[in-house]
Backbone as a printed PyTorch tensor [residue, N CA C, xyz], in Angstrom:
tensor([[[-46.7750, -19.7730, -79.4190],
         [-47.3330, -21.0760, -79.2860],
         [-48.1340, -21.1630, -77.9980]],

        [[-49.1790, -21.9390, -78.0800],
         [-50.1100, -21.7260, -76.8930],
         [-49.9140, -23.6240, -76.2180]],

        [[-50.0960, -22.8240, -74.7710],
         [-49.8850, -24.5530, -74.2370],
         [-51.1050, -24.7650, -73.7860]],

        [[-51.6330, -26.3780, -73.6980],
         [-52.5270, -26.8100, -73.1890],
         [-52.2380, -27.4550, -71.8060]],

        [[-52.9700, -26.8560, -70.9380],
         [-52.5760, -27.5450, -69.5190],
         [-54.0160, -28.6640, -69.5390]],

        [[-53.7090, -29.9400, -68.9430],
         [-54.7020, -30.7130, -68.9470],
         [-55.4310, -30.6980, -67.6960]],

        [[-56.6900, -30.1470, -67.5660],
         [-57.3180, -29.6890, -66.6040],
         [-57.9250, -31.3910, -65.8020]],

        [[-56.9980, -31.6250, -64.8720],
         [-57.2890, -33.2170, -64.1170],
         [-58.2960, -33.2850, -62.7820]],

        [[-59.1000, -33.4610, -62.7870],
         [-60.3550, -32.9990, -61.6540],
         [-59.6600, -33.9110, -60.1770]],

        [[-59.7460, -33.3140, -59.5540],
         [-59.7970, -33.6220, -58.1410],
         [-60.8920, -34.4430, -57.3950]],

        [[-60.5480, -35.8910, -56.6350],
         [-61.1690, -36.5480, -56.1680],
         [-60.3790, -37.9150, -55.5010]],

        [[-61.0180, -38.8050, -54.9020],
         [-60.4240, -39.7210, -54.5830],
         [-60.8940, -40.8980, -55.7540]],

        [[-59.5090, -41.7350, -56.0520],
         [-59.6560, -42.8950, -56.6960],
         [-60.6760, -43.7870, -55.9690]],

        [[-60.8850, -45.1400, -57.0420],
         [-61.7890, -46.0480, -56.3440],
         [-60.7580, -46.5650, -55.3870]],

        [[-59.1210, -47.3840, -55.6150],
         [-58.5700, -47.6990, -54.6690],
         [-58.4990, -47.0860, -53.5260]],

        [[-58.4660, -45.8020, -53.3220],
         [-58.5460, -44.8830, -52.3830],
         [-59.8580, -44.7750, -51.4160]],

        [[-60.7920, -45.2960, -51.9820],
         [-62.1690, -45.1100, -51.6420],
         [-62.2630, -46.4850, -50.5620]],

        [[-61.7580, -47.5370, -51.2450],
         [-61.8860, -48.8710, -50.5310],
         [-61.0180, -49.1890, -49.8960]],

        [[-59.8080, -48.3500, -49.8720],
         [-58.7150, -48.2240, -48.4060],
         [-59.7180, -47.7680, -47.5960]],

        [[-60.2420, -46.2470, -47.4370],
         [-60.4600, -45.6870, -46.5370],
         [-61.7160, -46.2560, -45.7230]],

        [[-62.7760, -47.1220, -46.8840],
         [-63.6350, -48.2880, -46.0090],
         [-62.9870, -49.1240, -45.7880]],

        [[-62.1740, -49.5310, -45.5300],
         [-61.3890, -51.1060, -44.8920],
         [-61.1550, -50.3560, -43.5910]],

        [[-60.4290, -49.4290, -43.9450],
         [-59.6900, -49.2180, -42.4280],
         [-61.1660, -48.6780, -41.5460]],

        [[-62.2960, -47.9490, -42.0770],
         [-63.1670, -47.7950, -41.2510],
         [-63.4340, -48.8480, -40.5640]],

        [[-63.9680, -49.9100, -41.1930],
         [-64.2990, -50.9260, -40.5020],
         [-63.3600, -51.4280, -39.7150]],

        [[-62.1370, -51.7710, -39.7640],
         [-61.6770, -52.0710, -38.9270],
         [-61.1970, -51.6410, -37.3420]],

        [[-61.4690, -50.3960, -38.1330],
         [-61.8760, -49.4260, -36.8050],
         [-63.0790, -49.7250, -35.8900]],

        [[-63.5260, -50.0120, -36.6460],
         [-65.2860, -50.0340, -35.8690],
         [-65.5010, -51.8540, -35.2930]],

        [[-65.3430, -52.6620, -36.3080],
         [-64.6550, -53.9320, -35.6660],
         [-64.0540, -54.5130, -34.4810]],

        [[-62.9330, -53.7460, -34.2680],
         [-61.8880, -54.1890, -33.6290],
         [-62.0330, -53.9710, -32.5760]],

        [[-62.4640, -52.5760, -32.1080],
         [-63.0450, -52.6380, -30.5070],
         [-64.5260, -53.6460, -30.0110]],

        [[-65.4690, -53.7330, -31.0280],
         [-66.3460, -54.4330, -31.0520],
         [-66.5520, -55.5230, -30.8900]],

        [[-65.6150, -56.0080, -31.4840],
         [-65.3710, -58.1980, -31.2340],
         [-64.3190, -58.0230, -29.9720]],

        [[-63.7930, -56.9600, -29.4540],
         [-63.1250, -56.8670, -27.7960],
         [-64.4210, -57.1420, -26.8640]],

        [[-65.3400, -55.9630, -27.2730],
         [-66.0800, -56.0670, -26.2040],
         [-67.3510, -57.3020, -26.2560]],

        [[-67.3510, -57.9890, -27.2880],
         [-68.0370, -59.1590, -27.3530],
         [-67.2270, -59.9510, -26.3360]],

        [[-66.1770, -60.2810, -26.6910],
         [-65.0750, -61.1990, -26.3580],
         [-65.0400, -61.2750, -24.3950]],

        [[-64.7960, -59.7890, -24.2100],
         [-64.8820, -59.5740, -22.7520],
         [-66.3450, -60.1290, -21.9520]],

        [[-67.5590, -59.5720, -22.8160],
         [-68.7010, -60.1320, -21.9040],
         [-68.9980, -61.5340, -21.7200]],

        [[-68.2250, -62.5090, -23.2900],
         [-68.0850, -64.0680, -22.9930],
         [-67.3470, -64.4200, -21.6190]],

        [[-66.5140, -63.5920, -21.5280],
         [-65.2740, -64.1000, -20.0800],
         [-66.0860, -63.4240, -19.2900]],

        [[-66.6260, -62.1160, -18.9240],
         [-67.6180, -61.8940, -17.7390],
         [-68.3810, -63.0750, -17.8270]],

        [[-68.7260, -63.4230, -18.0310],
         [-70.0320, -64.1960, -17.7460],
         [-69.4440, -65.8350, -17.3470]],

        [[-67.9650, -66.1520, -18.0470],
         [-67.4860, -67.0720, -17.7910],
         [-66.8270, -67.2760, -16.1690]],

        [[-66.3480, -65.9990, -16.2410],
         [-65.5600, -65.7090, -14.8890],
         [-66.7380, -65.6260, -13.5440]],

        [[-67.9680, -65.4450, -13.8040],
         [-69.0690, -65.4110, -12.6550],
         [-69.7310, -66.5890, -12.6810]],

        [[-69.8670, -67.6680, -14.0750],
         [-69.8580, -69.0660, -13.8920],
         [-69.3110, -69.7180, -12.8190]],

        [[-67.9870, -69.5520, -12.7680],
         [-66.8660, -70.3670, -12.5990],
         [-66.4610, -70.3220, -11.1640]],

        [[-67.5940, -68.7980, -10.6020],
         [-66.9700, -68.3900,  -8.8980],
         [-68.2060, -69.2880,  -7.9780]],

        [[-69.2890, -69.2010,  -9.0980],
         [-70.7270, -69.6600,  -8.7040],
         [-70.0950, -71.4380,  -8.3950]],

        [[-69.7490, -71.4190,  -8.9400],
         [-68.9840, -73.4340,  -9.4320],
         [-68.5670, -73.6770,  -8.5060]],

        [[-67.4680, -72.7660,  -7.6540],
         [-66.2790, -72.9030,  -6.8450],
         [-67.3950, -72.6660,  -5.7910]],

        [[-68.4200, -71.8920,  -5.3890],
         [-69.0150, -71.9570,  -4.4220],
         [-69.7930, -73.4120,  -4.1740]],

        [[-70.5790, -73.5820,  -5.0120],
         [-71.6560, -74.6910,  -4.8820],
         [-70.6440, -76.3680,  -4.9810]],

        [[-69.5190, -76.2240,  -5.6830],
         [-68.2640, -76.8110,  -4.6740],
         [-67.9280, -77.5570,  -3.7750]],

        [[-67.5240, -76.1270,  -3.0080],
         [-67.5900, -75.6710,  -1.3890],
         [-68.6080, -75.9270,  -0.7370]],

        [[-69.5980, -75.5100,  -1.0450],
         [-70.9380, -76.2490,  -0.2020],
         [-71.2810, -77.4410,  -0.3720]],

        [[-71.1490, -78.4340,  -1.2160],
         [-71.0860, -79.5240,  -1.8700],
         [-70.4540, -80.1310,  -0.5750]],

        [[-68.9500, -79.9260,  -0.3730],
         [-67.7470, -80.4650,   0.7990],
         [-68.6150, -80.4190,   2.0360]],

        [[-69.1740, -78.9570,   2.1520],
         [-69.3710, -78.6440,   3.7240],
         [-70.9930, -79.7290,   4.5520]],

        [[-71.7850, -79.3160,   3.0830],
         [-72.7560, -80.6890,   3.6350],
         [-72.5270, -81.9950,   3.9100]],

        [[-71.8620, -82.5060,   2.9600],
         [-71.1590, -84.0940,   3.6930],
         [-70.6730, -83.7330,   5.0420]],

        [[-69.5260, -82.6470,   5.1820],
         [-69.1190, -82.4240,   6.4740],
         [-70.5850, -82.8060,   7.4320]],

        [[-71.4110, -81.8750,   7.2790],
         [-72.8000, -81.3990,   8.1450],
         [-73.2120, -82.7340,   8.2310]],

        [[-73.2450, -83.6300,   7.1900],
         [-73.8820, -84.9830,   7.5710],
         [-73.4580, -85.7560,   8.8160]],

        [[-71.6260, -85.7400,   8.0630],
         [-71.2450, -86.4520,   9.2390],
         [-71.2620, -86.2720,  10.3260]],

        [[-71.3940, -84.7140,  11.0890],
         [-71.6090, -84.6140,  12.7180],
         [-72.4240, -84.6800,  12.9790]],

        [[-73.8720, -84.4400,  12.2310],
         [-74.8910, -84.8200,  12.9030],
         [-74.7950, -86.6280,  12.8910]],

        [[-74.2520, -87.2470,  12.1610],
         [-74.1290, -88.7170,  12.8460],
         [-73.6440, -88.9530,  13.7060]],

        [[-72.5620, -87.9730,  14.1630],
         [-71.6030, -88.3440,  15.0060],
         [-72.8820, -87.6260,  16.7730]],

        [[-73.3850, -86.3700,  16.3400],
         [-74.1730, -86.6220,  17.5100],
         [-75.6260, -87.0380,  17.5370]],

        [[-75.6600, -88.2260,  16.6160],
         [-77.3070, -88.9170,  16.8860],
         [-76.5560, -90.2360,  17.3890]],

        [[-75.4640, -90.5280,  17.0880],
         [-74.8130, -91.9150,  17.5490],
         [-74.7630, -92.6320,  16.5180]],

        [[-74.6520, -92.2110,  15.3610],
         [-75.0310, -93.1260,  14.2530],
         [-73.2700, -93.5800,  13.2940]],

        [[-73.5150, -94.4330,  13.0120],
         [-71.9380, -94.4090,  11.9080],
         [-71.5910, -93.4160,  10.9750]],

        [[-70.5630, -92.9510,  11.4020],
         [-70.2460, -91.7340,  10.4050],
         [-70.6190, -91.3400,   8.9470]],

        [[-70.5920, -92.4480,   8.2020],
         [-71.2550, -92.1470,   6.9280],
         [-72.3980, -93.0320,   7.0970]],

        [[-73.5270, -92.9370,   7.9740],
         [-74.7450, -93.2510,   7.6980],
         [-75.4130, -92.1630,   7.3480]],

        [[-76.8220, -92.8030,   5.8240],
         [-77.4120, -91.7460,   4.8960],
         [-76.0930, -91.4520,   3.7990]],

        [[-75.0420, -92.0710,   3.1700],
         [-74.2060, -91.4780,   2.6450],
         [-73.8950, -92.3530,   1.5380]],

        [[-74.8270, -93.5480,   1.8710],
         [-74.3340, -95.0200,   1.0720],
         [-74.4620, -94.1160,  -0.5560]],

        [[-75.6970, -93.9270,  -1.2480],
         [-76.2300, -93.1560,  -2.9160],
         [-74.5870, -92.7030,  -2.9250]],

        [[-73.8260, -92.1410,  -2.2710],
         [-72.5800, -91.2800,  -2.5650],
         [-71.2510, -92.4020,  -3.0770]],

        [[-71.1830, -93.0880,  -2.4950],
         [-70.2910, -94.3080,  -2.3940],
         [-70.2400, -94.9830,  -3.7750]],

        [[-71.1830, -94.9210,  -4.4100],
         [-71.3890, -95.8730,  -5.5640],
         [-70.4910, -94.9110,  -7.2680]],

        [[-70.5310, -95.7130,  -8.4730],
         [-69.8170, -95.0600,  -9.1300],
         [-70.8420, -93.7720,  -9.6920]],

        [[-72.1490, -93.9570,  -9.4570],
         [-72.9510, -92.8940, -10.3910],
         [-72.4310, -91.4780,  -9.6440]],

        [[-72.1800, -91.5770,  -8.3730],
         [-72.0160, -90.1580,  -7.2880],
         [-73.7890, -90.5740,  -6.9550]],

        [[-73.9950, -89.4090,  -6.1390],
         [-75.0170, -88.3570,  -5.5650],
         [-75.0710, -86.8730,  -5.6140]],

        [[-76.9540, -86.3870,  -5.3020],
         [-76.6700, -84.9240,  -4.7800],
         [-76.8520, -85.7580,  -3.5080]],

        [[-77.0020, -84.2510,  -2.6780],
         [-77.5280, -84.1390,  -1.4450],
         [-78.1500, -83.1470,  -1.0470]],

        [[-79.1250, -82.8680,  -0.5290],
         [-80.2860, -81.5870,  -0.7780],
         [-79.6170, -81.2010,   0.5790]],

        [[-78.9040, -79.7210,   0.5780],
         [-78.7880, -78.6470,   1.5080],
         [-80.0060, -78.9000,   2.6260]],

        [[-80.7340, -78.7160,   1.9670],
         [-82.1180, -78.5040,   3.2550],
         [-82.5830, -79.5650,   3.9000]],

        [[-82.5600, -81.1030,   3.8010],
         [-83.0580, -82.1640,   3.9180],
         [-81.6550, -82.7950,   4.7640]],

        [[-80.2700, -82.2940,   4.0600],
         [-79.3970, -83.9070,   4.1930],
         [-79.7140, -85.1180,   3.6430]],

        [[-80.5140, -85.3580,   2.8600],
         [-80.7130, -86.5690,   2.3960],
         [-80.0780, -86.7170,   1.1040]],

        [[-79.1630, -87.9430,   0.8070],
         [-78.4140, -88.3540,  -0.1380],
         [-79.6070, -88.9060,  -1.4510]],

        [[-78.8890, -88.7340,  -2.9350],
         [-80.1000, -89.4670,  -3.8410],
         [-78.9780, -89.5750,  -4.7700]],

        [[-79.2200, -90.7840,  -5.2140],
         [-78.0890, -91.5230,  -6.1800],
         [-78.5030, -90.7750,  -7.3980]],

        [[-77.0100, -90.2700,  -8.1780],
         [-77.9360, -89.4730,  -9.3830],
         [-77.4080, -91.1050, -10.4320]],

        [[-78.6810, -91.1840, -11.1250],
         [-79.0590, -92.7060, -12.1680],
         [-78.6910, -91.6140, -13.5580]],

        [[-77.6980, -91.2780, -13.7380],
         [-77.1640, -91.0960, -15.5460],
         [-76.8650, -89.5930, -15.0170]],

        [[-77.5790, -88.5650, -14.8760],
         [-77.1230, -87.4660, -14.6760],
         [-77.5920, -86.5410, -13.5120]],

        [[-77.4190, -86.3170, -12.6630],
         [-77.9280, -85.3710, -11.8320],
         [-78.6700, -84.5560, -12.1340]],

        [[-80.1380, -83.5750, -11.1970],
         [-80.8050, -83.0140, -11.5030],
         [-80.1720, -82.0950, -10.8220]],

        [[-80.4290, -80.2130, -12.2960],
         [-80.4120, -78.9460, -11.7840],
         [-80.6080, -78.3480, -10.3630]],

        [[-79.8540, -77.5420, -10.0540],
         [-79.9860, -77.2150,  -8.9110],
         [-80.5720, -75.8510,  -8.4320]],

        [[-81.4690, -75.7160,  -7.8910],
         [-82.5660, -74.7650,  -7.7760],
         [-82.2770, -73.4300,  -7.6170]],

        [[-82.8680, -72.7090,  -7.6070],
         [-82.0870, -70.8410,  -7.0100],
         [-83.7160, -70.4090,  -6.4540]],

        [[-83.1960, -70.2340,  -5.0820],
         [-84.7220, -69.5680,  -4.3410],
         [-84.0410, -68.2650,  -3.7820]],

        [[-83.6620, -67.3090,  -4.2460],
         [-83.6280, -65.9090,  -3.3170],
         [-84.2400, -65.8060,  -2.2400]],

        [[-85.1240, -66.2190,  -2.2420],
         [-86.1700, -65.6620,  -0.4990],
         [-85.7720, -67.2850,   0.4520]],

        [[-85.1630, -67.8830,   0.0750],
         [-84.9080, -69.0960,   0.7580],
         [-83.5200, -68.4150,   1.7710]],

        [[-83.6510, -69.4540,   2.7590],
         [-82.4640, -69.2780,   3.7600],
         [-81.4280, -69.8570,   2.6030]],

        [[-81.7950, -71.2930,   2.5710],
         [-80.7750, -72.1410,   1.4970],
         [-80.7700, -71.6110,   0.3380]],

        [[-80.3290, -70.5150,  -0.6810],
         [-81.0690, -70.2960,  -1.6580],
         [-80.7700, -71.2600,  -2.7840]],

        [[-79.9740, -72.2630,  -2.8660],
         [-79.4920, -73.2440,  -3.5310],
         [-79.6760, -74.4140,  -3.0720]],

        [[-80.7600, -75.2650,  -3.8750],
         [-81.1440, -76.2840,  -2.9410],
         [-81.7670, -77.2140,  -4.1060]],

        [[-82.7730, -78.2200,  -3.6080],
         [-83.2630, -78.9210,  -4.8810],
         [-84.5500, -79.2750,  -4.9080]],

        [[-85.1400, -78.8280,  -3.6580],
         [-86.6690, -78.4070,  -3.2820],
         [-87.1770, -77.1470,  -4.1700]],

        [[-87.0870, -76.0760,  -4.2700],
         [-87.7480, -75.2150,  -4.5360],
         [-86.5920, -74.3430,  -5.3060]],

        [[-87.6430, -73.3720,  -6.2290],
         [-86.8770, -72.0400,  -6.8460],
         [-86.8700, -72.8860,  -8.6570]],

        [[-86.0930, -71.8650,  -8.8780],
         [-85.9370, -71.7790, -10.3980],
         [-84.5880, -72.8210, -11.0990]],

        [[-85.0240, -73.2640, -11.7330],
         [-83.5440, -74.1110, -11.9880],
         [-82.2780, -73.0170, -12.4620]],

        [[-81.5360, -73.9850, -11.8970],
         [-80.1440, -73.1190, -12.5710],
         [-79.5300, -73.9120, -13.4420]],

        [[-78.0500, -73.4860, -14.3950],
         [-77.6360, -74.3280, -15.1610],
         [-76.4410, -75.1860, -14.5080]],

        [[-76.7630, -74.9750, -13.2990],
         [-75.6570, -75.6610, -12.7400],
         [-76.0370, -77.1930, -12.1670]],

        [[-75.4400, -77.9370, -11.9740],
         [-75.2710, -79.7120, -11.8120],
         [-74.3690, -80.2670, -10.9250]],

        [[-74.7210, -80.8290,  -9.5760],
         [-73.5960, -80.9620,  -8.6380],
         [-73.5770, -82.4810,  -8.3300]],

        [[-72.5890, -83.3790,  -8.6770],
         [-72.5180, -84.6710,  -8.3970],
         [-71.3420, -84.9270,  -7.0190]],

        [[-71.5230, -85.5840,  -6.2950],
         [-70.6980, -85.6950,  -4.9390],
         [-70.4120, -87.5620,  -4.8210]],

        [[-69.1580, -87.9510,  -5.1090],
         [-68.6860, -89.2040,  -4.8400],
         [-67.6410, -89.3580,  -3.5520]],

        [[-68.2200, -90.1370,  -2.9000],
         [-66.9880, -90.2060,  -1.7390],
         [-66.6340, -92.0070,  -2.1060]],

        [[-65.3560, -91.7510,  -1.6830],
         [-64.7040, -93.2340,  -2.1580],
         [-64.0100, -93.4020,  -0.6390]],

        [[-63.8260, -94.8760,  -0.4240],
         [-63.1780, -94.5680,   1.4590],
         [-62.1160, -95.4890,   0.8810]],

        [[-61.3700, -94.7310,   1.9310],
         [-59.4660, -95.1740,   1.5290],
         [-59.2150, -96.4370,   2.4550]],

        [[-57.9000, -96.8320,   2.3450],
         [-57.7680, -98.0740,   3.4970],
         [-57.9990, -97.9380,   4.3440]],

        [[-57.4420, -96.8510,   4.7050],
         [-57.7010, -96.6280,   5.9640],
         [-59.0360, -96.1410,   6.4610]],

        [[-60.2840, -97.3350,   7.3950],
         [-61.5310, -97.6030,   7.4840],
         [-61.6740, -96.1670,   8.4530]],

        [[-61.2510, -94.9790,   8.3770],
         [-61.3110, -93.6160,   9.1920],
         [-61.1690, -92.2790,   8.1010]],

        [[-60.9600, -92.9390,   7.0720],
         [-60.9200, -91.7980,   5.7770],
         [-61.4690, -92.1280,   4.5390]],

        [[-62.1200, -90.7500,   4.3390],
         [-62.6850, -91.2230,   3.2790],
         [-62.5590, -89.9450,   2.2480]],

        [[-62.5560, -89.9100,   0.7680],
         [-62.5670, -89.3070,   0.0530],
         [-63.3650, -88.8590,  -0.6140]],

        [[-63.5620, -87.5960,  -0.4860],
         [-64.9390, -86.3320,  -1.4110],
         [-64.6980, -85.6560,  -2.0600]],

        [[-65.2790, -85.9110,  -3.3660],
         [-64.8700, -85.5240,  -4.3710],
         [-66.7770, -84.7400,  -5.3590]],

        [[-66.2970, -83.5740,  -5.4960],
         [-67.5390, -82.8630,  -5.8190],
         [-67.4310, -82.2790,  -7.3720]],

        [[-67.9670, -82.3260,  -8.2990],
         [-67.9610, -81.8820,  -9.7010],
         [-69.1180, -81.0170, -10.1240]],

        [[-68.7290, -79.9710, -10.0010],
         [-70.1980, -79.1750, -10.6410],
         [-69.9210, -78.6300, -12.1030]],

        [[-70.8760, -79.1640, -13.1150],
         [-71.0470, -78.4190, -14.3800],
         [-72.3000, -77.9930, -14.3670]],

        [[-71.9370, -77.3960, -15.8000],
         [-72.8250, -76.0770, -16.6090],
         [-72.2280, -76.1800, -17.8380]],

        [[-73.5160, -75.8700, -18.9790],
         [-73.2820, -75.7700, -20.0400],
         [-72.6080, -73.7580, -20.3910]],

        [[-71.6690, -74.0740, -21.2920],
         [-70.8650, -72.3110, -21.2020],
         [-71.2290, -72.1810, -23.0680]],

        [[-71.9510, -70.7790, -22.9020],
         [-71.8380, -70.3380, -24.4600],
         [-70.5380, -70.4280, -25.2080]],

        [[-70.3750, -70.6580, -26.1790],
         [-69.5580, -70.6160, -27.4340],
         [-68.2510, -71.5150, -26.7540]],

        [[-68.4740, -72.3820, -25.8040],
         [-67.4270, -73.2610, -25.2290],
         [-67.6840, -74.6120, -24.8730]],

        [[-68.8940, -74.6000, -24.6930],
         [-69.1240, -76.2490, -24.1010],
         [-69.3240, -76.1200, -22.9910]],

        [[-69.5000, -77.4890, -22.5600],
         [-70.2340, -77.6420, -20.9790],
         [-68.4430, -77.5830, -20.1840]],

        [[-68.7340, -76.9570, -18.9830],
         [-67.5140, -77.0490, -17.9460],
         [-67.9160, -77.5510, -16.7990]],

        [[-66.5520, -77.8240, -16.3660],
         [-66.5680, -78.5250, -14.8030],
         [-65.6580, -78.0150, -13.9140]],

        [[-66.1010, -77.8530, -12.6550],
         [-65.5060, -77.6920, -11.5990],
         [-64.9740, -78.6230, -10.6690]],

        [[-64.2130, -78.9840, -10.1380],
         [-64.2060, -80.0430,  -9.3180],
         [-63.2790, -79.7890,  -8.1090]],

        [[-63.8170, -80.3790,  -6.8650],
         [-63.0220, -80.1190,  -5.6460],
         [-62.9990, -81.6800,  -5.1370]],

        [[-62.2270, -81.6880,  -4.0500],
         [-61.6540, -82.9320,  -3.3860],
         [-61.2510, -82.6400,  -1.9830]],

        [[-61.6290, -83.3040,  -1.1260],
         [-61.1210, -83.1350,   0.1880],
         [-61.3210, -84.3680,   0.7350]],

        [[-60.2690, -84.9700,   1.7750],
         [-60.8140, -85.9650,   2.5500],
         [-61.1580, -85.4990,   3.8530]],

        [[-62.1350, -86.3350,   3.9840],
         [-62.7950, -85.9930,   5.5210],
         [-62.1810, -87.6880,   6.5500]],

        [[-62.5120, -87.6020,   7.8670],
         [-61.9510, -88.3750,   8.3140],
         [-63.4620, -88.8970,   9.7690]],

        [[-63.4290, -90.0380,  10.5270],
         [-64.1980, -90.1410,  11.3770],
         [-63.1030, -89.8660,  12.2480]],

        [[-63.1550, -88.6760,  12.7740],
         [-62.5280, -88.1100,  13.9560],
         [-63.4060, -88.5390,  15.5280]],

        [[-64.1630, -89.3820,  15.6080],
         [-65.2880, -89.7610,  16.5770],
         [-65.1780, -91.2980,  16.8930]],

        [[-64.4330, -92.3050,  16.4540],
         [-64.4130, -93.8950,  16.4470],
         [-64.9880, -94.6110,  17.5390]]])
């Protein structure tokens, strides 16, 4: 008696075929939407130091205002009134001069070849926005500064920074 062996060809099934593309892709995927993911937070994380600076400088010019009042002889927060009110103010680095921002504050400049390179005279706009409110406490020797800088952030919305310090007329 003769046997028939059934000669079964060698290959991969279709299920087999569309495992082994799934998992490709997910291979290829998965590091890919990492490194998307990471350059959103780079870019968020150098936002956010830029924020904390312009801030900080935000605080230190009011500071700068007030001693030069204190040595022209002038009242400590004179030039400071635009700040006082509920809209806030900027205050231009280079000038000292206060300007009530009326609905939203204007961009704040980037001049590389500038001493100031952040200012509101000259350079390129940036996406950054610095509003400065000082509110004065009971006590007619303190007063409160309060600085908010936004920027609009890809795939997140606009953010804010905000600092606070009180300053004081140490000069009466």
């Amino acid at each position: 008696m003769k046997r028939f062996f059934l000669n079964f060809k060698k290959g991969f099934s279709l299920l087999e075929t569309l495992v082994a593309i799934f998992l490709l892709i997910m291979v290829i995927i998965g590091p890919f939407s990492m490194a998307v993911k990471s350059l959103v937070l780079i870019s968020l994380s150098q936002h956010q130091i830029t924020a904390s600076y312009l801030g900080q400088e935000g605080i230190e010019i009011i500071r700068s205002v007030r001693d030069n009042n204190f040595i022209n002889n002038r009242d400590w927060l004179f030039g400071l009134d635009p700040c006082l009110g509920n809209d806030g103010c900027y205050v231009d680095a280079l000038t000292g001069l206060a300007y009530q921002c009326l609905g939203a504050c204007p961009y704040i400049k980037y001049n590389a070849s500038s001493t100031i390179p952040y200012n509101y005279q000259n350079g390129n706009d940036t996406i950054f926005t610095r509003k400065i409110k000082i509110t004065k406490l009971s006590n007619s020797d303190e007063a409160k500064v309060e600085v908010v800088v936004s920027w609009p952030e890809r795939y997140i919305g606009t953010k804010t920074f905000t600092i606070q310090e009180n300053i004081f007329n140490w000069k009466p």
